[in-house]
XYZ file of C-alpha atoms in Angstrom:
573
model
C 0.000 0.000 0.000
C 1.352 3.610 -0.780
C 0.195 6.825 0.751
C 1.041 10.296 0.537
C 2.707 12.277 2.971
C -0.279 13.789 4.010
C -2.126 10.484 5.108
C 1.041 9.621 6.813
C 0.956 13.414 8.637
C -3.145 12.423 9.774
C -1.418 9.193 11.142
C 1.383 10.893 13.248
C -1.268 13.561 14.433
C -2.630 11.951 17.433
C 0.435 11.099 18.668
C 2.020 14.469 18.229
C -1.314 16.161 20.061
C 0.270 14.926 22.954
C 3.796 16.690 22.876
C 1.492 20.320 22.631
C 4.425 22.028 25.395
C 7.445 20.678 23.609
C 6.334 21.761 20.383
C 5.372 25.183 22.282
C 9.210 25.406 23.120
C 9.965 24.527 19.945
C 7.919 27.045 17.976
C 9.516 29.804 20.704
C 12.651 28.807 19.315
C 11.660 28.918 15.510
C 10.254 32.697 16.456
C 13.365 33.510 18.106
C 15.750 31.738 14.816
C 13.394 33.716 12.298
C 13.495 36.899 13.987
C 17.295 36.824 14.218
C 17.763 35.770 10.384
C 15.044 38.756 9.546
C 17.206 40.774 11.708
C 20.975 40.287 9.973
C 19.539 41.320 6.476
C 18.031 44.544 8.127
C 21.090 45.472 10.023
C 22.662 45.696 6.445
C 20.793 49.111 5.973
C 22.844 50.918 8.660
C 26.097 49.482 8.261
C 25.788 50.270 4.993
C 24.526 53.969 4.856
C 24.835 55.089 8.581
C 28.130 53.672 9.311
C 30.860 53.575 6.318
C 29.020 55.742 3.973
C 27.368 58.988 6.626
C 30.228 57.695 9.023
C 28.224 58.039 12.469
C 30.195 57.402 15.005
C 27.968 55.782 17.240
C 27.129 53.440 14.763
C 30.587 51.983 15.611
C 29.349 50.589 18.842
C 25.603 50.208 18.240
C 26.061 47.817 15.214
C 28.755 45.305 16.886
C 26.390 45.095 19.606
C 23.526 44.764 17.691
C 25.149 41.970 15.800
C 26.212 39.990 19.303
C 22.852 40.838 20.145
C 20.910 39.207 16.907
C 23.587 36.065 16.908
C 22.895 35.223 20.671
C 19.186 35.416 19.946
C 20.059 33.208 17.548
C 22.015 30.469 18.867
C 19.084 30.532 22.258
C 16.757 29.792 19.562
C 18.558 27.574 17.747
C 18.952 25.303 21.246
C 15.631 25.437 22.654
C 14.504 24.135 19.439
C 17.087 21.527 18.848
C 16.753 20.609 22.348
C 12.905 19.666 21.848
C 12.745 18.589 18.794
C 15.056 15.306 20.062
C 13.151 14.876 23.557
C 9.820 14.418 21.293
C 11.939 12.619 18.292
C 13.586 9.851 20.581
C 10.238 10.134 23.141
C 8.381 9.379 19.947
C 10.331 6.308 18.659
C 11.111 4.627 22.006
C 7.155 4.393 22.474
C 6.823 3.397 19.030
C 9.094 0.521 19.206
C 7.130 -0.662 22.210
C 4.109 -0.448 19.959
C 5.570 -2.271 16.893
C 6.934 -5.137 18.906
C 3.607 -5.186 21.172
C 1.728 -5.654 17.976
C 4.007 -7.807 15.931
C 4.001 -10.526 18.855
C 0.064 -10.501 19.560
C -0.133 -11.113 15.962
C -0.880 -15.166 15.184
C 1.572 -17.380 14.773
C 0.743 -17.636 10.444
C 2.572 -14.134 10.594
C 5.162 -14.498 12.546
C 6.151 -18.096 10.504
C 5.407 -16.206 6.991
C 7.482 -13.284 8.231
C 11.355 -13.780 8.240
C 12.764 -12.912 11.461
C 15.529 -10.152 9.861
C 12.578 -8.659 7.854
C 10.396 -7.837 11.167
C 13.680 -6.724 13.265
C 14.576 -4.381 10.455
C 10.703 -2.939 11.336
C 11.085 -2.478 14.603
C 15.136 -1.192 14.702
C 15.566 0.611 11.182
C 12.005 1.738 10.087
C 11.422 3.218 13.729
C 14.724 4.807 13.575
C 14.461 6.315 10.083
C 10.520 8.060 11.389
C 12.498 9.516 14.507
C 13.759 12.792 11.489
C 9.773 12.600 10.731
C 8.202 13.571 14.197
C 11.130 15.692 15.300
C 12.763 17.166 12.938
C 10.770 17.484 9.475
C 7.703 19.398 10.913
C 9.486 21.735 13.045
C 12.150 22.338 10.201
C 9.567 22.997 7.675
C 7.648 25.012 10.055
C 11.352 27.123 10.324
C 12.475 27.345 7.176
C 8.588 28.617 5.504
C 8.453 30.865 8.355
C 11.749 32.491 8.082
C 11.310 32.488 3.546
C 8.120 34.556 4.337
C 9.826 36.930 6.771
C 12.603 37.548 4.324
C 10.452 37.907 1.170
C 7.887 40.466 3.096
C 11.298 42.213 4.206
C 12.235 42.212 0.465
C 8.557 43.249 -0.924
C 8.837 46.483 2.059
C 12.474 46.959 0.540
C 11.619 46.985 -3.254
C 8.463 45.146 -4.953
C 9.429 45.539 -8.198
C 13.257 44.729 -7.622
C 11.460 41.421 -5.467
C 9.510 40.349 -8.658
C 13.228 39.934 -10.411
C 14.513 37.508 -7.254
C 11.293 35.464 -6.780
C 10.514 34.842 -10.104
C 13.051 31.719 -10.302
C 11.413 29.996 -7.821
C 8.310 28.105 -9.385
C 11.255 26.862 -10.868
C 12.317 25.139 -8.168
C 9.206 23.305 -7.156
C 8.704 20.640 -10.855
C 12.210 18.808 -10.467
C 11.437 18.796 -6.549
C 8.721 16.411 -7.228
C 10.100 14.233 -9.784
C 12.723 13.861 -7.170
C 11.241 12.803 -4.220
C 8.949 10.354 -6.136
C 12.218 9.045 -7.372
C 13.712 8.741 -3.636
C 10.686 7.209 -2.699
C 11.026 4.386 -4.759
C 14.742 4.101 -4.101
C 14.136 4.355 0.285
C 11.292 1.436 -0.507
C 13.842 -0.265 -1.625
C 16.513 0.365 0.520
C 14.451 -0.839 3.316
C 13.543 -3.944 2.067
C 16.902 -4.455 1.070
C 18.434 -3.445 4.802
C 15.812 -6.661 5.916
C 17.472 -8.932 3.791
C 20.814 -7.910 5.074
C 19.477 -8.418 8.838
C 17.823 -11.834 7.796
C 21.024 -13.164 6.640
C 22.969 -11.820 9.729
C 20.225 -13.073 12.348
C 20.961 -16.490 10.208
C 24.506 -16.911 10.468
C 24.576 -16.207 13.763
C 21.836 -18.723 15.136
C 23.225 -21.385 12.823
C 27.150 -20.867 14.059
C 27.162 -24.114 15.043
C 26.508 -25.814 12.006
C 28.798 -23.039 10.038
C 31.501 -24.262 12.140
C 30.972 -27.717 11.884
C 31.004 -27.440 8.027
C 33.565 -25.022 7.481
C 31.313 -22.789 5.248
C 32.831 -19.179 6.812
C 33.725 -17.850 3.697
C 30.716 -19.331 1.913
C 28.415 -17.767 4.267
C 30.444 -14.471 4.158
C 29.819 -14.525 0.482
C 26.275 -15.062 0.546
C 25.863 -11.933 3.077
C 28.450 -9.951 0.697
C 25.899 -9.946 -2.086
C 23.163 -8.821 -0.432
C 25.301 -5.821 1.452
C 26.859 -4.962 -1.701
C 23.771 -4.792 -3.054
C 22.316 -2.564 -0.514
C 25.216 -0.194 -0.933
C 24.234 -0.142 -4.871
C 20.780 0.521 -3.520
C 21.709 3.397 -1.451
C 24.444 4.894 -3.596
C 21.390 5.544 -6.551
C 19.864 7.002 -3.874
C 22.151 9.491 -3.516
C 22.824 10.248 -7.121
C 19.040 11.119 -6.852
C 18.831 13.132 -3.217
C 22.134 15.616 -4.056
C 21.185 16.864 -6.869
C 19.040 19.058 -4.727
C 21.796 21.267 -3.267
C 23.275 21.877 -6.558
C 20.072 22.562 -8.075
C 18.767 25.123 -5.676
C 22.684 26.787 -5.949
C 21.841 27.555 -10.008
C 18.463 27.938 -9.510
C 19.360 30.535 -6.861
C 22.182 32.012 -8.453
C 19.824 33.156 -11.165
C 17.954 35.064 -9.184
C 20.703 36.533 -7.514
C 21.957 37.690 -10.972
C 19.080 39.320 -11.804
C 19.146 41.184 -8.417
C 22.762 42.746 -9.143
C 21.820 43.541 -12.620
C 18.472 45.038 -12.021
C 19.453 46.558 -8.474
C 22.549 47.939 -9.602
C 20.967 49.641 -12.165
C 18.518 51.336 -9.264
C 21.689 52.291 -7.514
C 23.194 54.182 -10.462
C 20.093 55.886 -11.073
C 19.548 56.899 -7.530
C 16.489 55.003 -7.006
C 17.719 52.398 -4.037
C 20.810 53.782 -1.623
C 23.823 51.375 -0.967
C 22.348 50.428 1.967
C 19.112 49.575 1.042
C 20.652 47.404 -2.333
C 22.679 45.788 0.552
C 20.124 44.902 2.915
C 18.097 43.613 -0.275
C 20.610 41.744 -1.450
C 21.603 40.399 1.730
C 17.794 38.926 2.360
C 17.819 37.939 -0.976
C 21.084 35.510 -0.170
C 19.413 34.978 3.055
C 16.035 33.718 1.512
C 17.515 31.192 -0.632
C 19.144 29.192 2.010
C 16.061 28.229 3.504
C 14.479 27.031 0.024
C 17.231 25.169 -0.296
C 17.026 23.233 3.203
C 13.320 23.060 2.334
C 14.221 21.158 -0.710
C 16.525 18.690 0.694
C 14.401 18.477 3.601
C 11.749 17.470 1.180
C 14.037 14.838 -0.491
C 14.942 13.482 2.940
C 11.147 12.667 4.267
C 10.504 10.832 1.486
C 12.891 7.654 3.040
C 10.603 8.817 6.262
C 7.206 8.221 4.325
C 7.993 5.062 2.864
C 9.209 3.967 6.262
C 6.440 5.017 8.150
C 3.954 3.306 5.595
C 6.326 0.019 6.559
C 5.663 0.673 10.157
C 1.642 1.469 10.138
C 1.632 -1.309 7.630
C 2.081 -3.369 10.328
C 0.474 -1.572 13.023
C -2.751 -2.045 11.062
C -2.869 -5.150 10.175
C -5.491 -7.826 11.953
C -4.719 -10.714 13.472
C -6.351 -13.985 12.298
C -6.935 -15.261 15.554
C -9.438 -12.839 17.460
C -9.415 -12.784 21.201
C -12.575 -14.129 23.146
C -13.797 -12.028 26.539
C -14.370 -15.243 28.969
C -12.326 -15.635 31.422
C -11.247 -19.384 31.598
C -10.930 -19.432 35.639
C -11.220 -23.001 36.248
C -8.898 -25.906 35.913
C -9.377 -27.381 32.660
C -11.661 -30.783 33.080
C -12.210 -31.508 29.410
C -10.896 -30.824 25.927
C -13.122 -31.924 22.856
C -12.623 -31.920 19.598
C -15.523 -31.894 17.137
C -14.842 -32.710 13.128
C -12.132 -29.809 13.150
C -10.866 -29.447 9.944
C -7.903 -26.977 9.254
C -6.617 -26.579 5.419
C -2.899 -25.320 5.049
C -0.987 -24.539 1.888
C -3.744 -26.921 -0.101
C -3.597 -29.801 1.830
C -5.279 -30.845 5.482
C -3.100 -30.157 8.326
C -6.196 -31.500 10.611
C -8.985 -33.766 8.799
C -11.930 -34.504 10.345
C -10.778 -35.320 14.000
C -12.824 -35.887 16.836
C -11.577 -36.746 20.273
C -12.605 -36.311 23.929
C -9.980 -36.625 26.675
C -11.205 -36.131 30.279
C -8.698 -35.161 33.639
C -5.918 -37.216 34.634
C -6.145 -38.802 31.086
C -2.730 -38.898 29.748
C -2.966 -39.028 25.846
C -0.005 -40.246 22.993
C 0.378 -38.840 19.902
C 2.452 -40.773 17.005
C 2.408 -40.876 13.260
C 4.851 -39.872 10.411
C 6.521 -36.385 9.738
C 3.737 -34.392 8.753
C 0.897 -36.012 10.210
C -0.652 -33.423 12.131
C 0.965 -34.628 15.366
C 2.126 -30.728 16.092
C -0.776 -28.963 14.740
C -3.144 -31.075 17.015
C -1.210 -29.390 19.887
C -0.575 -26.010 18.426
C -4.193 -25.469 17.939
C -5.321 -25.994 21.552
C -2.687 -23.048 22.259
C -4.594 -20.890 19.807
C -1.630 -20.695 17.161
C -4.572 -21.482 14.622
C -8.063 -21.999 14.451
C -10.046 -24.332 12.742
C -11.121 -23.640 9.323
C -14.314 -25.802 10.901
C -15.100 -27.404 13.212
C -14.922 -26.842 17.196
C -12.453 -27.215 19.780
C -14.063 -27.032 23.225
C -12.612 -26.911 26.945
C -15.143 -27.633 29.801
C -17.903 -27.375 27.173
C -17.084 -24.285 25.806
C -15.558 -23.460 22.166
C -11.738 -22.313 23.295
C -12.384 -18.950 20.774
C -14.848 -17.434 23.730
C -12.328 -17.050 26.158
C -9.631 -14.640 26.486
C -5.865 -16.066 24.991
C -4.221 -15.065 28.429
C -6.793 -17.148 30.892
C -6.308 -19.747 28.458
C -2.545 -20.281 27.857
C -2.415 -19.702 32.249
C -3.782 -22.872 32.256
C -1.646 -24.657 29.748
C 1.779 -25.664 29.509
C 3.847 -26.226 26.366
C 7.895 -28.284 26.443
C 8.093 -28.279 22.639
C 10.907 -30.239 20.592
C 12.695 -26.737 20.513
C 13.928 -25.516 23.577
C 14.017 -21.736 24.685
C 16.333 -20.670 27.221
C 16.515 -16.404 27.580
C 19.320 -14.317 28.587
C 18.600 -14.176 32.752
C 18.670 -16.391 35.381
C 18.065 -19.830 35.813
C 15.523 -18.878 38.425
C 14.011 -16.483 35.884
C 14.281 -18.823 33.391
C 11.851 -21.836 35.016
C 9.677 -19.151 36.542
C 9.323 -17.566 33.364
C 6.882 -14.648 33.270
C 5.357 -15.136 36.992
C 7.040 -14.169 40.354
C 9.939 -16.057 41.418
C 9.455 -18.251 44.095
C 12.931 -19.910 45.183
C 11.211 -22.578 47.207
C 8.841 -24.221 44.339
C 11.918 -23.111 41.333
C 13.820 -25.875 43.268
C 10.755 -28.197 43.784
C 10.218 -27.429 40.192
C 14.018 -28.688 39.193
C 13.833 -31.590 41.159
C 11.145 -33.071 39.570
C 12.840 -32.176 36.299
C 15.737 -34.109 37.675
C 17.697 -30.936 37.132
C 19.182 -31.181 41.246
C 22.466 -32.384 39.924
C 23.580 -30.168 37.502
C 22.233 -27.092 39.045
C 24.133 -28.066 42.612
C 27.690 -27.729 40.625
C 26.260 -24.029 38.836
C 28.816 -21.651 40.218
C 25.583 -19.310 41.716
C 22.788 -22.281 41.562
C 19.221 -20.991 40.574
C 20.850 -17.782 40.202
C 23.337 -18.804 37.727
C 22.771 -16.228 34.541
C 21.737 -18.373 30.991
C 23.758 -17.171 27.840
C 21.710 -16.735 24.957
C 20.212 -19.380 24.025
C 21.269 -21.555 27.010
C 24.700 -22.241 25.133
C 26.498 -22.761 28.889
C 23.921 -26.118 29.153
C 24.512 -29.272 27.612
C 20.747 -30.186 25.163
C 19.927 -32.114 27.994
C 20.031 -29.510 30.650
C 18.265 -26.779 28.742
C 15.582 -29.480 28.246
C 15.245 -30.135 32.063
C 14.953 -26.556 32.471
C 11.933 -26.450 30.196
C 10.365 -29.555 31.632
C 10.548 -27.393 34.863
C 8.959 -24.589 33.618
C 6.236 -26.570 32.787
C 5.675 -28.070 36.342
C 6.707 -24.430 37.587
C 3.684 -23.027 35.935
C 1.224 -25.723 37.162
C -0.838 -25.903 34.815
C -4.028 -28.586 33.892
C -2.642 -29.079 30.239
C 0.340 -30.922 29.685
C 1.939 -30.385 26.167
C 5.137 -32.865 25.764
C 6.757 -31.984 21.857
C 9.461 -34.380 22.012
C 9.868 -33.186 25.668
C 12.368 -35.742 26.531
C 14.372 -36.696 22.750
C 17.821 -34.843 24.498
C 17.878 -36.909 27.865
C 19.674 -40.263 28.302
C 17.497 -43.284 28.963
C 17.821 -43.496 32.916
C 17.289 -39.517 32.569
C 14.031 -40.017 31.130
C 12.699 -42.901 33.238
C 13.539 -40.795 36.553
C 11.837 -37.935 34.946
C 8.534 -40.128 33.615
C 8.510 -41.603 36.966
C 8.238 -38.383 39.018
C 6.102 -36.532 36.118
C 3.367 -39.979 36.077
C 2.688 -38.629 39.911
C 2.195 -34.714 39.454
C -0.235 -35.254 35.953
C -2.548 -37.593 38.087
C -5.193 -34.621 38.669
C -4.347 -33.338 34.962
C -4.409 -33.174 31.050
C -1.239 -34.652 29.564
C -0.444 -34.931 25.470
C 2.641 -36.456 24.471
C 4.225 -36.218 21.006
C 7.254 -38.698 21.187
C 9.269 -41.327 19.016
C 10.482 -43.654 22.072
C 8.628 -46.517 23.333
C 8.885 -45.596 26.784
C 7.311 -42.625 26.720
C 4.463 -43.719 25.191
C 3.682 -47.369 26.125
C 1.721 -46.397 29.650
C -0.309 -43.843 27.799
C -3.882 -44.612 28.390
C -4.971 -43.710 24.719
C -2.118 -43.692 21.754
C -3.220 -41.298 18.961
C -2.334 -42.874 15.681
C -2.319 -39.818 12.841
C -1.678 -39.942 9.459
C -2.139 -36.817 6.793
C -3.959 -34.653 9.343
C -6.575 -37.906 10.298
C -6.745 -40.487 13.325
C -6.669 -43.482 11.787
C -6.688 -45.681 14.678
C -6.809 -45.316 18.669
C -6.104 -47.503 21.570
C -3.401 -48.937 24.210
C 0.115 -49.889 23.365
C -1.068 -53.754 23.333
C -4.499 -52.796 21.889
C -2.910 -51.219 19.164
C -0.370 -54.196 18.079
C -2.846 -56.088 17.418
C -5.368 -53.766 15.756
C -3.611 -51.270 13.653
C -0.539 -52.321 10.632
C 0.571 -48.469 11.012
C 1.222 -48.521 14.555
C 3.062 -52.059 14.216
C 5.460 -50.156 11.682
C 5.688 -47.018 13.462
C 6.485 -49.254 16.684
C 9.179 -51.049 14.994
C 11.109 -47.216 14.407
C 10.257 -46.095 17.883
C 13.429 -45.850 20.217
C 13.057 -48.171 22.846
């Protein structure tokens, strides 16, 4: 979607409403900026005349002061504004970042997995940084420069009309390449952007695949790979700027012109005793004056279009809906019962889900197995929400999961998926994730996770801090920790992905053994390849291309179903 900068200036209005005193301050110092600039063309007059050519004395001290005078006035200006224009530009973007990353992670999960990780990092780090000039600095700028170009061109109208008409009438000039420029830049920051994604995908990829770099000894080929995208972003940029400086030097001829016609025309006036020196300086000094603005207005111009096209980015994202709409119940209660009635959910052509229809009851504790791509994971990811059913319902204590609220509904359920996800703080931290830390049930937690040993010979225990990604624990530790902060959370859903495919056999058993006592009063689903972990089940799931095929015991099974026999014959034992 593309929108002009003054849909994009109705979008930013709200939130500037709000920064009324700042922007007070800030207009104080535009006043004070304009005056000052109005001010050195004027003094011109009296040096001019008064001073060198009438030679009053006293014009020797009142025009030095009257200089310090107008360049302090000045410089105050110029530092109240600068001074607020930041507070509300970095004010601005750290709330906006919030906002972006707020909305980007309460979007479902379709979005986040269709959306590469660099591209919506880029959004919230580079787009938010490139609006920051937008809020703070464009507006007020503008607002500055306009102001002080109709201050100088009154002064030069009082001065001279017709000599004015000679020095003004370059500018319309100025205003049909302007356009074709920024429409130009447009296109090029669009582009740039996108581009400065691809760059962050690739390095957010290299570094969470390091291992696996390492292992193969692809360096160079994966510093190759990033050197054609950068390169190309550089290429990207770089036409860019081709585009954008052409500005500067345009507005230098363009105002050149008119300054020609002013000496030829003016100086003519002076000969014929029509203007005095002072007054043709004073013009002409206004005349130099007013140009410099229209210039900055120009490449001020150029430079919001890379703000527009990353503020449509931004509010591009900010408006989008979620697929997944949030219920208003309140899911208060323990969940008893989970039901599943003919839900059907279509992805990418094909059934993830096909027709399935189960009812599992408290202190049931339910197996799922099948091939790769059976629907084993989407049967769990759609009791957190991550999708809904194309049709169908999914229903906890008799009502369809969509009516209550996501947050009452994931409190009550707990998720160890194949994938483990350890965050940069504490141990403690880590297993209490997202509730209050109690030290007392973070151990009880561990111990049941058979995580007592390792976490006895951690330098600072529970309080040891995790390095990203858990890389100071082995895959089995980091898996323990997860299997705690299921237990920690104690919740009446279960949900084992491959929960226990790191740990060591005799790992596992002590873990099943103490786990089989705490899921007595709830919910437990189990997606796992190893025999153990699934033979005490009290229903085994059998899925193939989104479908139960077949339910039962271990034993039941065996004898009833030729899938589970072959699937039983891979399991790990």
């Amino acid at each position: 979607m593309r929108v002009d900068l003054k849909q994009i200036l109705k979008r930013y209005l709200p939130y500037i409403k709000e920064y009324k005193l700042q922007y007070f301050f800030v207009l104080l110092g535009i006043i004070l900026t304009v005056s000052a600039t109005a001010a050195t063309a004027h003094i011109m007059k009296p040096l001019m005349d008064d001073l060198f050519i009438s030679k009053q004395e006293e014009m020797l001290l009142y025009i030095p002061i009257g200089l310090i005078v107008i360049y302090f006035v000045k410089a105050v200006g110029r530092y109240i504004q600068s001074i607020y224009m930041n507070y509300i530009g970095q004010h601005v973007v750290t709330r906006f970042r919030e906002m972006l990353l707020a909305k980007i992670i309460s979007l479902d999960m379709e979005f986040l997995y269709l959306n590469r990780s660099g591209e919506l990092i880029s959004r919230v780090t580079n787009d938010i940084s490139r609006i920051q000039y937008f809020v703070s600095n464009m507006l007020p700028e503008l607002f500055r420069e306009s102001l002080t170009v109709v201050a100088l061109v009154s002064y030069i109208l009082y001065l001279n009309a017709h000599l004015a008409f000679y020095s003004l009438v370059v500018m319309p000039l100025i205003i049909y390449p302007l356009v074709l420029i920024a429409k130009r830049l447009k296109k090029y920051s669009h582009r740039s952007q996108a581009k400065n994604a691809d760059v962050v995908t690739r390095l957010t990829e290299v570094f969470n695949n390091s291992e696996i770099i390492k292992a193969n000894a692809t360096e160079k080929y994966e510093v190759a790979r990033f050197s054609e995208q950068n390169w190309q972003f550089f290429k990207i940029n770089m036409k860019s700027v081709y585009v954008g400086e052409i500005v500067s030097p345009l507005m230098e001829i363009i105002g050149a012109l008119g300054l020609a016609a002013v000496i030829y025309v003016g100086g003519r006036e002076v000969y014929d005793g029509k203007m005095s020196v002072g007054e043709f300086t004073a013009f002409l000094t206004a005349v130099g004056l007013v140009f410099q603005p229209i210039r900055r207005i120009g490449s001020i111009y150029s430079k919001v279009q890379d703000a527009v096209a990353a503020s449509e980015r931004v509010f591009d994202i900010l408006d989008t809906q979620s697929k997944v709409v949030d219920g208003v119940l309140e899911l208060t209660e323990d969940i008893q019962e989970i039901s599943f009635n003919n839900v059907m959910l279509k992805y990418e052509g094909s059934y993830a889900l096909d027709s399935i229809n189960i009812n599992i009851k408290k202190g049931e504790n339910i197996a799922l197995v099948g091939d790769s791509g059976g629907g084993k994971s989407t049967f769990i990811n759609m009791l957190l929400r991550f999708y809904d059913p194309d049709s169908g319902v999914i229903s906890m204590n008799g009502v369809d999961i969509k009516e209550f609220t996501q947050v009452s509904l994931k409190h009550h359920i707990s998720l160890v998926s194949q994938r483990i996800y350890i965050f940069q703080d504490t141990l403690a931290a880590n297993v209490a994730y997202g509730q209050e830390i109690d030290e007392v049930k973070v151990n009880e937690a561990l111990n049941l996770a058979d995580a007592r040993g390792f976490v006895a010979a951690l330098e600072d225990g529970i309080h040891t801090m995790m390095s990203e990604a858990g890389s100071n624990l082995s895959g089995g530790q980091r898996q323990r920790v997860a299997i705690a902060r299921a237990i920690y959370k104690h919740s009446s859903l279960l949900l084992f992905d491959e929960a226990t495919s790191a740990l060591d056999n005799e790992s596992e058993k002590r873990i099943q053994k103490a786990l089989d006592e705490y899921t007595k009063d709830k919910i437990t689903i189990t997606i796992a390849h190893r025999l153990s972990t699934i033979e005490h089940a009290d229903k085994i799931l059998v899925m193939q291309k989104g479908k139960i095929i077949s339910s039962g015991t271990h034993k039941e099974l065996l004898l009833s179903s030729e899938v589970y026999q072959r699937l039983a014959g891979k399991f790990d034992t």
